[in-house]
PDB file of C-alpha atoms and ligand atoms in Angstrom:
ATOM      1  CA  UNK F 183     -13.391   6.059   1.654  1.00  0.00           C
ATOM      2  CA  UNK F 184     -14.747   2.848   0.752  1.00  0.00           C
ATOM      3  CA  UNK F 185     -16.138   0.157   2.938  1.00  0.00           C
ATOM      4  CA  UNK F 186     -15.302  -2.565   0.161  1.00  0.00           C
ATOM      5  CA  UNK F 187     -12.243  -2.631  -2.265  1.00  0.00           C
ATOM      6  CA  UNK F 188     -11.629  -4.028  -5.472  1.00  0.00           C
ATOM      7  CA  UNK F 189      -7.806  -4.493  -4.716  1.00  0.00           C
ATOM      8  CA  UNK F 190      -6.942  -8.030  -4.420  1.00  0.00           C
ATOM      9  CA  UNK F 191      -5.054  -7.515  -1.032  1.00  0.00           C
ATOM     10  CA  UNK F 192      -7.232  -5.746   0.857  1.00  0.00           C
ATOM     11  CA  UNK F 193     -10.541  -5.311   2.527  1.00  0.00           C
ATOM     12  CA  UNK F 194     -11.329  -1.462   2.422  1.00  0.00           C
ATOM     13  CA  UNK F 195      -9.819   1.934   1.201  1.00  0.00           C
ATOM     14  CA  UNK F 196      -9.617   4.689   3.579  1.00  0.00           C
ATOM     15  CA  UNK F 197      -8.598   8.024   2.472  1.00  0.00           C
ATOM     16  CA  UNK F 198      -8.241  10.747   5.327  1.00  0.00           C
ATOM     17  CA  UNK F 199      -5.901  12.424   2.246  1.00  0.00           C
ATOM     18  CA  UNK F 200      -7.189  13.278  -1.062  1.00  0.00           C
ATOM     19  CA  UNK F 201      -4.720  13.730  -4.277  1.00  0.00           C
ATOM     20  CA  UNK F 202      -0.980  13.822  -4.841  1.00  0.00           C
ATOM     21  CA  UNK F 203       1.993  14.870  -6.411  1.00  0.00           C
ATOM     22  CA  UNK F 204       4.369  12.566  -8.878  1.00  0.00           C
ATOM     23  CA  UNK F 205       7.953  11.670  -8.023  1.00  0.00           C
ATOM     24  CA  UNK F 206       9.489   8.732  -9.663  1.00  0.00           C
ATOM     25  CA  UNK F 207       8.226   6.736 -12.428  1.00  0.00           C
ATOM     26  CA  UNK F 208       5.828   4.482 -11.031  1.00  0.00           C
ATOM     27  CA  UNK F 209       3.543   7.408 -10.759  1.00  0.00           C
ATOM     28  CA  UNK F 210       3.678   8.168 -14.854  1.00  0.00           C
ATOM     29  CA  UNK F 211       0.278   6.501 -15.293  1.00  0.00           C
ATOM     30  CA  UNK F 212      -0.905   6.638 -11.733  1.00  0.00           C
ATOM     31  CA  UNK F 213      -4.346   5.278 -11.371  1.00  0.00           C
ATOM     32  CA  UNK F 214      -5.701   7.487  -8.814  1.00  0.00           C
ATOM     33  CA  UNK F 215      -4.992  10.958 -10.940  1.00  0.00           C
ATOM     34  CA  UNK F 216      -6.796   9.471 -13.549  1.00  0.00           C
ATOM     35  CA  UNK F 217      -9.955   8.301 -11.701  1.00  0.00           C
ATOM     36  CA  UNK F 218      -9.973  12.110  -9.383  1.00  0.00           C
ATOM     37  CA  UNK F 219      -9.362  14.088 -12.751  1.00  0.00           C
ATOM     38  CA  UNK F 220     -12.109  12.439 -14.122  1.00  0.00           C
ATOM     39  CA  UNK F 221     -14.262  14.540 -11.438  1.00  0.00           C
ATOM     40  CA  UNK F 222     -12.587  17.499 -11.483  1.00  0.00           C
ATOM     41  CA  UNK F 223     -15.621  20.281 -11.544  1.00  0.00           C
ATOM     42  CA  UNK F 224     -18.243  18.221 -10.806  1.00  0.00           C
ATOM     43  CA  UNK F 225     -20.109  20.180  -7.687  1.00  0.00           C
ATOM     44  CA  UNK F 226     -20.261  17.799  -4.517  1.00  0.00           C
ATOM     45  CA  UNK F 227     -18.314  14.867  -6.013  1.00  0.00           C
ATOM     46  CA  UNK F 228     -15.082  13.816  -3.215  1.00  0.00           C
ATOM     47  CA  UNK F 229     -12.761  14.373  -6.354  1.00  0.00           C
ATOM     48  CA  UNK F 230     -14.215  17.950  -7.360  1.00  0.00           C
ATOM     49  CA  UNK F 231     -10.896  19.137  -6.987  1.00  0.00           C
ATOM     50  CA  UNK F 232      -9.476  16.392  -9.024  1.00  0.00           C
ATOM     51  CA  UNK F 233      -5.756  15.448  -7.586  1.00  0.00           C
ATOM     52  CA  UNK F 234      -5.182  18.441  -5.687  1.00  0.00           C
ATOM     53  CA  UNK F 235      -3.566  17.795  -2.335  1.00  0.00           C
ATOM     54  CA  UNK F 236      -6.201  18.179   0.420  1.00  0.00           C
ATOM     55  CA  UNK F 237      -7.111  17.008   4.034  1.00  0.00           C
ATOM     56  CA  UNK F 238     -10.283  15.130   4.280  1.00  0.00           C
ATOM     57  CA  UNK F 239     -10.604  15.649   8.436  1.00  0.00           C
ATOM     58  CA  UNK F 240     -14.453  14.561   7.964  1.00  0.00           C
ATOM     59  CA  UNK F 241     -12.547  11.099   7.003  1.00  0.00           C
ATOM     60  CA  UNK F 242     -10.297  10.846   9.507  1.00  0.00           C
ATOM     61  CA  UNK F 243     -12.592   8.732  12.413  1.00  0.00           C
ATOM     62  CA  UNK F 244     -13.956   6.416  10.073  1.00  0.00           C
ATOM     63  CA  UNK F 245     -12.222   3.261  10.684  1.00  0.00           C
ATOM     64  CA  UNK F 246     -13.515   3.496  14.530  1.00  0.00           C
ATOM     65  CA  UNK F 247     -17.121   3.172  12.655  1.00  0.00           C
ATOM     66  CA  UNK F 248     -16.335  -0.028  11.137  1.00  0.00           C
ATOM     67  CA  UNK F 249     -17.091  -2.110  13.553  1.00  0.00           C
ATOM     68  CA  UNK F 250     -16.079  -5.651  11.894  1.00  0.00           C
ATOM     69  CA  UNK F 251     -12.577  -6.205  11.758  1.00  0.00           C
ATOM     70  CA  UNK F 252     -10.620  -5.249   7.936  1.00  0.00           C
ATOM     71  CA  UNK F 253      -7.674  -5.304   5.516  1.00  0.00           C
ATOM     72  CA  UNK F 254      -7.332  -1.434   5.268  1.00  0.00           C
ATOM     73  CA  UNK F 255      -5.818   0.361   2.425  1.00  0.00           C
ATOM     74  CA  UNK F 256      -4.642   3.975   3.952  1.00  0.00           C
ATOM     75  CA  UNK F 257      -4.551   6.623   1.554  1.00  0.00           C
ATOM     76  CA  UNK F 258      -5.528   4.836  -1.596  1.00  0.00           C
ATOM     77  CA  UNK F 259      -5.569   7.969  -3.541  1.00  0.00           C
ATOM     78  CA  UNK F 260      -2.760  10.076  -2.229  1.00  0.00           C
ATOM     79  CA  UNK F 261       0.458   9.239  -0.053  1.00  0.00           C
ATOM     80  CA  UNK F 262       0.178   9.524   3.277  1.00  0.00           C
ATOM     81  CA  UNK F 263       3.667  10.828   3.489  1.00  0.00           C
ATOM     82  CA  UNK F 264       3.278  13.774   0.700  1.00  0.00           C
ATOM     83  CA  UNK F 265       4.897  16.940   1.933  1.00  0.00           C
ATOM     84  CA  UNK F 266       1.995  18.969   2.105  1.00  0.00           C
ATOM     85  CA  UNK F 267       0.551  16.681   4.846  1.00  0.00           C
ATOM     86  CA  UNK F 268       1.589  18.213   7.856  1.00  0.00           C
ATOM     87  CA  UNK F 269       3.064  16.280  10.682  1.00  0.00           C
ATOM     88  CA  UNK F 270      -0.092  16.527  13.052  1.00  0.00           C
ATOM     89  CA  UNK F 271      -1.965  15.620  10.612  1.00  0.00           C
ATOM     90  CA  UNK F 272      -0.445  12.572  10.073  1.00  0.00           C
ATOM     91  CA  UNK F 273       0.024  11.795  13.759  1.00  0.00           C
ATOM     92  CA  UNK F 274      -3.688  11.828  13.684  1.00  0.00           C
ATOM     93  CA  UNK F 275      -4.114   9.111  11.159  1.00  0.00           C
ATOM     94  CA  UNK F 276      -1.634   7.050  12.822  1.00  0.00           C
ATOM     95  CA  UNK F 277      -3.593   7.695  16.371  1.00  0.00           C
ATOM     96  CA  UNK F 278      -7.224   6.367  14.706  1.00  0.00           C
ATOM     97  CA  UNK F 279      -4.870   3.327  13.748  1.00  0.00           C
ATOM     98  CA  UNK F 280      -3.725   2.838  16.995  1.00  0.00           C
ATOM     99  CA  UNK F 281      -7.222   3.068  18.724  1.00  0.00           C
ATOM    100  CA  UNK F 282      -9.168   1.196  15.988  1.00  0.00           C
ATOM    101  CA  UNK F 283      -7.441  -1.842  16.994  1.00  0.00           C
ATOM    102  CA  UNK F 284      -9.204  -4.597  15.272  1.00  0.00           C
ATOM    103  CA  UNK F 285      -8.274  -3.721  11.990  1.00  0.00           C
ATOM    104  CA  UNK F 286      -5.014  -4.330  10.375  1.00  0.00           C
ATOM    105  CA  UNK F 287      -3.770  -1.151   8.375  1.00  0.00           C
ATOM    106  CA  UNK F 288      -1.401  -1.321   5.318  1.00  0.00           C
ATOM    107  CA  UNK F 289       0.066   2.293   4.551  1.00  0.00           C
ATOM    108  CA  UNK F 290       2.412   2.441   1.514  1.00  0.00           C
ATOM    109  CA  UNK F 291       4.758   5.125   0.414  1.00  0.00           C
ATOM    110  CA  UNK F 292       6.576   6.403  -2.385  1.00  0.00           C
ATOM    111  CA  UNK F 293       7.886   9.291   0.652  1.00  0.00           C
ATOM    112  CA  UNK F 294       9.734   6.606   2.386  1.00  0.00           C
ATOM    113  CA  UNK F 295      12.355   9.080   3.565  1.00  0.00           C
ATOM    114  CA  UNK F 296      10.286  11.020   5.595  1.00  0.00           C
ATOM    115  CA  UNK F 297       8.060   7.773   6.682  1.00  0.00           C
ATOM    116  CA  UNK F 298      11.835   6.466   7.972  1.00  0.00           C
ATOM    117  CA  UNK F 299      11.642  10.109   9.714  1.00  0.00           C
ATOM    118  CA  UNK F 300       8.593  10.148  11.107  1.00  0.00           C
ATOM    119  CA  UNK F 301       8.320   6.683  12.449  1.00  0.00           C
ATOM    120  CA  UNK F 302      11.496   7.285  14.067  1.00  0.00           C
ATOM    121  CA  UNK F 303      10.400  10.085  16.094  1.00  0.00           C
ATOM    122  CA  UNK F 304       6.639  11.211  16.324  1.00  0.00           C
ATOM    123  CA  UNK F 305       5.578   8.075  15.136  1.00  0.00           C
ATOM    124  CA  UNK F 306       7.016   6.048  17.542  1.00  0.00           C
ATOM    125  CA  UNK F 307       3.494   5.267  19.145  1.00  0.00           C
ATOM    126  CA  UNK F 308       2.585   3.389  16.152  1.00  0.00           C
ATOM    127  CA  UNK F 309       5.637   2.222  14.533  1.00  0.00           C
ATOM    128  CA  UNK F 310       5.756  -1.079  16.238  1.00  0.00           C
ATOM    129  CA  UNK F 311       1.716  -1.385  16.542  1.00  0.00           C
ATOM    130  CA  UNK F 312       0.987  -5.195  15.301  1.00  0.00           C
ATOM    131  CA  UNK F 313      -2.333  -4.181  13.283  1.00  0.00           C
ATOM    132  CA  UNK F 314      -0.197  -1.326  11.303  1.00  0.00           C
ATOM    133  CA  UNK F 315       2.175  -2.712   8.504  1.00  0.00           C
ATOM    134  CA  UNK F 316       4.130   0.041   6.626  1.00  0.00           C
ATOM    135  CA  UNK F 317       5.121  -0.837   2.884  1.00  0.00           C
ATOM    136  CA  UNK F 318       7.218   1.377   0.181  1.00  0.00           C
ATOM    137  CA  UNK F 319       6.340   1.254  -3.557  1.00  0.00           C
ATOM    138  CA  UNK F 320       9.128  -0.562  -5.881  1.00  0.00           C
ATOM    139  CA  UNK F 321       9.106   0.059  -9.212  1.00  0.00           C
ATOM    140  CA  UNK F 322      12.757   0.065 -10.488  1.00  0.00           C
ATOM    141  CA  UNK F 323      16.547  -0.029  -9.181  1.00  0.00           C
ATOM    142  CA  UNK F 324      16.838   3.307  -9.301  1.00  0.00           C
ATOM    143  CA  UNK F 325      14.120   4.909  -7.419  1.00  0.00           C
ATOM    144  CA  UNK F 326      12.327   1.761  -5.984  1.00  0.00           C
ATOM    145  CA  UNK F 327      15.200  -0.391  -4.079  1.00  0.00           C
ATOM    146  CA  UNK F 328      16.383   2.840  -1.813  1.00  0.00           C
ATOM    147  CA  UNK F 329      13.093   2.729  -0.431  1.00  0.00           C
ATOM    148  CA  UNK F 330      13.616  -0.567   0.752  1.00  0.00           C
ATOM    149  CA  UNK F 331      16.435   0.369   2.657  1.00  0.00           C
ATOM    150  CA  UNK F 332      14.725   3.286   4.102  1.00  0.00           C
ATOM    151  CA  UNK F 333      12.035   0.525   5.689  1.00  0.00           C
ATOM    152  CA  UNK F 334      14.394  -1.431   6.884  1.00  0.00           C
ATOM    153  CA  UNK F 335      16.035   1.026   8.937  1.00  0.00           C
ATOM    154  CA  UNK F 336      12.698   2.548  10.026  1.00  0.00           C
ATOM    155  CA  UNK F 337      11.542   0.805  13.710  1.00  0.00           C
ATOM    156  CA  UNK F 338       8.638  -0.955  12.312  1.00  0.00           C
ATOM    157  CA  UNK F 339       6.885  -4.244  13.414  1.00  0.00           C
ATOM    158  CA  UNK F 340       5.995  -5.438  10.188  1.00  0.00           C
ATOM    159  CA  UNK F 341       7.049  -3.856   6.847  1.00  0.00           C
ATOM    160  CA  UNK F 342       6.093  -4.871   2.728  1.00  0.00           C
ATOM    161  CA  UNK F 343       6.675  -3.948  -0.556  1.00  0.00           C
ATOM    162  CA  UNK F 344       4.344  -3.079  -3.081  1.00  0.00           C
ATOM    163  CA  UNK F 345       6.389  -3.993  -6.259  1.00  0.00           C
ATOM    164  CA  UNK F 346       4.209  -2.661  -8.356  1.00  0.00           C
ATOM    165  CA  UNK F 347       4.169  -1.685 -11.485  1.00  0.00           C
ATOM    166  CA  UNK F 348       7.171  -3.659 -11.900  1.00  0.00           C
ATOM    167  CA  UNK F 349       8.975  -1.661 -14.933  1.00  0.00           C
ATOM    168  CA  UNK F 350      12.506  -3.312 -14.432  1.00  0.00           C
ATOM    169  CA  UNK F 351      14.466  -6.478 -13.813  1.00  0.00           C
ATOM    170  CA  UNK F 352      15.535  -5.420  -9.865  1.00  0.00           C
ATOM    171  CA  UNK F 353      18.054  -7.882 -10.150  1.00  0.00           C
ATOM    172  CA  UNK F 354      19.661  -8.803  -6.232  1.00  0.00           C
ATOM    173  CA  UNK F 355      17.849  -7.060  -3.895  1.00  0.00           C
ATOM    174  CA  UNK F 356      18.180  -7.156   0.052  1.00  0.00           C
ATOM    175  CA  UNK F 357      15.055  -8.590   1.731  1.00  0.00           C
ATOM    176  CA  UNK F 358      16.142  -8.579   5.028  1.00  0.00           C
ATOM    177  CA  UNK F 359      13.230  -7.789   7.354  1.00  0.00           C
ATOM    178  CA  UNK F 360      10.899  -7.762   5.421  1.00  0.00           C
ATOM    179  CA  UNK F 361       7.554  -9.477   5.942  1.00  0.00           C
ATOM    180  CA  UNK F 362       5.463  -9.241   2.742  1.00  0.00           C
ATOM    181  CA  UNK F 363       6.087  -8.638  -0.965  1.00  0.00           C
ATOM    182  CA  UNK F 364       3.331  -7.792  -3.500  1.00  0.00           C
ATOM    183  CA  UNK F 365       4.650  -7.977  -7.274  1.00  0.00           C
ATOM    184  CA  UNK F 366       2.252  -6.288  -9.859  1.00  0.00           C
ATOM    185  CA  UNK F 367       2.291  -5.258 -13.779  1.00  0.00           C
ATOM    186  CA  UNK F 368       1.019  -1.983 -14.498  1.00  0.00           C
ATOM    187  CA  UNK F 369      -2.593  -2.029 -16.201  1.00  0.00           C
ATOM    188  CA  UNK F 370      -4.645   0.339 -18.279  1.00  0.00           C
ATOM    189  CA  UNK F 371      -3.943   2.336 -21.218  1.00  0.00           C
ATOM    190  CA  UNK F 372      -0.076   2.890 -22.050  1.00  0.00           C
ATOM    191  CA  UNK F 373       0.700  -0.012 -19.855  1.00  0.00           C
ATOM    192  CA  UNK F 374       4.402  -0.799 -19.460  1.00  0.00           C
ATOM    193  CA  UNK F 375       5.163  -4.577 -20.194  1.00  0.00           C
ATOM    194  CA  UNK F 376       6.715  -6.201 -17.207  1.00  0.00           C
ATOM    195  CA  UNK F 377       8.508  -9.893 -18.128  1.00  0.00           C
ATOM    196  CA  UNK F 378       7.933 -12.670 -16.118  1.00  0.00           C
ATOM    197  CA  UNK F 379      11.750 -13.220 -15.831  1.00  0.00           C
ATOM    198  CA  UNK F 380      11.481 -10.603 -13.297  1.00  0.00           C
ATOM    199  CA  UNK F 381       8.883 -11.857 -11.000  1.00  0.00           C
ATOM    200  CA  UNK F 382      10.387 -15.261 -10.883  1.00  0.00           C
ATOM    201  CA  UNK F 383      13.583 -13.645 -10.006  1.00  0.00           C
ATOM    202  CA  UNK F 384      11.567 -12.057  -7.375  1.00  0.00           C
ATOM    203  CA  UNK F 385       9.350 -15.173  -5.919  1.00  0.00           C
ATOM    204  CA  UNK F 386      13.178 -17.005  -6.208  1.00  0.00           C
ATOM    205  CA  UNK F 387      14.411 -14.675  -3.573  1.00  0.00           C
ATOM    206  CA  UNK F 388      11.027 -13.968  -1.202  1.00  0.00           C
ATOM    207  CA  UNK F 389      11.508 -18.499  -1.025  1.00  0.00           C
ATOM    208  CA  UNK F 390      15.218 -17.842   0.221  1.00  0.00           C
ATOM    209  CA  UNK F 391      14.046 -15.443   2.883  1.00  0.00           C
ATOM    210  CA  UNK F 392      10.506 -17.053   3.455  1.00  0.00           C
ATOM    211  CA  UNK F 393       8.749 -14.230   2.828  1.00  0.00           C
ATOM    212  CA  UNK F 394       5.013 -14.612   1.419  1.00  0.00           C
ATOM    213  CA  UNK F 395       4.953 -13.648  -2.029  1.00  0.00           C
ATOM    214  CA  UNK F 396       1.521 -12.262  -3.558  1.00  0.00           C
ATOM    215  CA  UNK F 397       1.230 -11.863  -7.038  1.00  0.00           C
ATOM    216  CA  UNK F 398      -1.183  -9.120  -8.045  1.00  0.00           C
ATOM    217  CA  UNK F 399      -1.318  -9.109 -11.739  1.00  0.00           C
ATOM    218  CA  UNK F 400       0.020  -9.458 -14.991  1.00  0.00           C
ATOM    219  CA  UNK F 401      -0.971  -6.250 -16.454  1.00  0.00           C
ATOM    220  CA  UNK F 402      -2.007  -4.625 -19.772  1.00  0.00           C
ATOM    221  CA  UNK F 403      -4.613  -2.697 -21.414  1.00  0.00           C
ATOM    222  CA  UNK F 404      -7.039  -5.390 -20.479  1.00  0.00           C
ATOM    223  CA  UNK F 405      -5.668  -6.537 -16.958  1.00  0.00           C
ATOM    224  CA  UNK F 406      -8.959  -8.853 -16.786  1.00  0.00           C
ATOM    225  CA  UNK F 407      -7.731 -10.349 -19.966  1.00  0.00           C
ATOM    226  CA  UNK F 408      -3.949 -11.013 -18.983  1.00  0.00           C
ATOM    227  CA  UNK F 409      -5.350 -12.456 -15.495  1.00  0.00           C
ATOM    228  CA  UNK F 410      -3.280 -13.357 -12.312  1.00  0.00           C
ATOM    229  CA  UNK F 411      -1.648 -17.289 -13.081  1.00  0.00           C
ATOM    230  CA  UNK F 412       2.124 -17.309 -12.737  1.00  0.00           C
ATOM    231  CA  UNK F 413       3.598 -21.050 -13.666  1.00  0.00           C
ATOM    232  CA  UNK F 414      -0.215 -22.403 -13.650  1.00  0.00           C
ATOM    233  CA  UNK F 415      -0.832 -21.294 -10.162  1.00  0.00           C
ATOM    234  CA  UNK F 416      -1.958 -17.866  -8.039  1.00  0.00           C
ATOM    235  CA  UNK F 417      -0.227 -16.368  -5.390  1.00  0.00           C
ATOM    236  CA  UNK F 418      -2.025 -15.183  -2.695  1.00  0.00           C
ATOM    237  CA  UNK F 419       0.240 -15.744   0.232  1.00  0.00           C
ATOM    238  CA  UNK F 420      -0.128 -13.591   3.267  1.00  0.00           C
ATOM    239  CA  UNK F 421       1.593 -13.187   6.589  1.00  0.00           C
ATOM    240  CA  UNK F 422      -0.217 -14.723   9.298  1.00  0.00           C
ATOM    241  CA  UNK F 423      -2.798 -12.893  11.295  1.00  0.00           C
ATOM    242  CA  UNK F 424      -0.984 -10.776  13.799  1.00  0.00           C
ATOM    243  CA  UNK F 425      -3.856  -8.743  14.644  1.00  0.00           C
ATOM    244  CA  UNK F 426      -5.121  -9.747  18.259  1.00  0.00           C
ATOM    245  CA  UNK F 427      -8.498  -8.428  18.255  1.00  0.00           C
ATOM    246  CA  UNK F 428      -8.936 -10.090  14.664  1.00  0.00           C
ATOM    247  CA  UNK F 429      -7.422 -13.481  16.196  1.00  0.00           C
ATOM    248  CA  UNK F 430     -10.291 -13.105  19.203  1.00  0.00           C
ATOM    249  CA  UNK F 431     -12.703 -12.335  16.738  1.00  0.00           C
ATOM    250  CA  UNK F 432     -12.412 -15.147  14.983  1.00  0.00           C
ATOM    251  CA  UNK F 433     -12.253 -17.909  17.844  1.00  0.00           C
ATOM    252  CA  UNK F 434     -14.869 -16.394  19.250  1.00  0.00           C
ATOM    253  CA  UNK F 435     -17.087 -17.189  15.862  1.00  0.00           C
ATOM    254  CA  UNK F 436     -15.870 -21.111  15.945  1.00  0.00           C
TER     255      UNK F 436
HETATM  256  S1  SF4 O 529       2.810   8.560  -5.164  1.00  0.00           S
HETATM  257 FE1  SF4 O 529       1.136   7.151  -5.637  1.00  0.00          FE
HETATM  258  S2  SF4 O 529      -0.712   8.385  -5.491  1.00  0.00           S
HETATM  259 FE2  SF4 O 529       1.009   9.800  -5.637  1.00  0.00          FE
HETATM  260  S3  SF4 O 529       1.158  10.259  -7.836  1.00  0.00           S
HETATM  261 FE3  SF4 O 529       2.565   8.554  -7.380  1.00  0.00          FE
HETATM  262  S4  SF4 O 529       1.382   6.711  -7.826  1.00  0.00           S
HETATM  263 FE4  SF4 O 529      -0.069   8.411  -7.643  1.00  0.00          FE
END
């Protein structure tokens, strides 16, 4: 959808899927129903439909147009995994992945269940693809850490967690296999506080395993405000490059 994103750990959003359905309580103030809703009407605007579920097949090639290699966000605005996707359609996205190698794709769930499905079985293609990382949305014990499970069992080469917006203390949670964790507040208005106790907790336990910890943001009405410093210092880590047409790119530019 966008050649450029705001998001601080990625390069581009691309949305072959428009809208989506809630289904735990990350999603109470979910940021993409309020921008689409926003549009909801207006003739010719993407979101005229506001955050009804629909396929966007115009969207689907447009990676293979983007000809320098990106960080891309799939399905910024809707979940890739949503029921109402079909399975084709889905196998499509995944095959534009596949064959517009030289980016590095990061498609997060809250449907990790039927991600754990799919990747197991008509996924398979792309499941262990080094420029595809699949990632599940944390937000709590409850609904959040059985996703984690359900991408650990799933036969992916590289898997994160998007622990974001962080609404609980997650206490002990099993890491194993997992290559990247993103830890977020939630932001805008009605913004649920998330304690720092929590993310050091977290950081504590990505050390043990060695996993790369990113720290997104603090949160809050005014996210710009609250800012990005944990203990004096931001977290940006990242797993290494494991994209080899990125890697080729770039010692081809020394
Ligand atoms: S799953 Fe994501 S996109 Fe869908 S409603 Fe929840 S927060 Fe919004």
């Amino acid at each position: 959808m966008a050649e450029h994103s705001k998001i601080e750990w990625t390069d581009a959003t691309w949305n072959p899927v428009r809208g989506c359905t809630k289904i735990s309580p990350g999603c109470a103030h979910c940021y993409a129903e309020r921008f689409a809703e926003r549009f909801r009407g207006v003739g010719g605007h993407p979101f005229e439909q506001g955050f009804d579920l629909r396929l966007v097949p115009s969207k689907l090639e447009e990676p293979l147009r983007w000809r320098t290699p990106k960080r891309i966000f799939v399905n910024s605005m809707s979940d890739l995994f949503h029921v109402d996707v079909p399975e084709d359609y889905i196998a499509s996205v995944a095959d534009v992945m596949v064959r517009a190698h030289w980016h590095t794709y990061q498609v997060l769930t809250k449907r990790s269940e039927r991600m754990l499905d799919l990747l197991s079985n008509r996924l398979r293609f792309a499941a262990a693809k080094r420029n595809i990382w699949w990632g599940v949305s944390v937000e709590d014990k409850k609904y959040g850490v059985p996703r984690i499970e359900h991408l650990q069992a799933a036969p992916a080469a590289n898997r994160f967690l998007s622990i974001e917006p962080l609404l609980h203390d997650l206490g002990t949670i099993n890491l194993a296999g997992i290559h990247w964790v993103i830890v977020g507040g939630e932001s805008g208005i009605g913004a649920r506080r998330m304690k720092r106790e929590w993310v050091v907790a977290i950081r504590k336990q990505c050390r043990e395993y060695g996993i790369p910890f990113f720290f997104k943001q603090w949160g809050g009405v005014h996210k710009s405000k609250a800012g990005r410093v944990l203990d004096g210092r931001t977290y940006d880590e990242m797993p290494e490059l494991q994209n080899p047409a990125i890697e080729i790119v770039q010692i081809a530019a020394l």
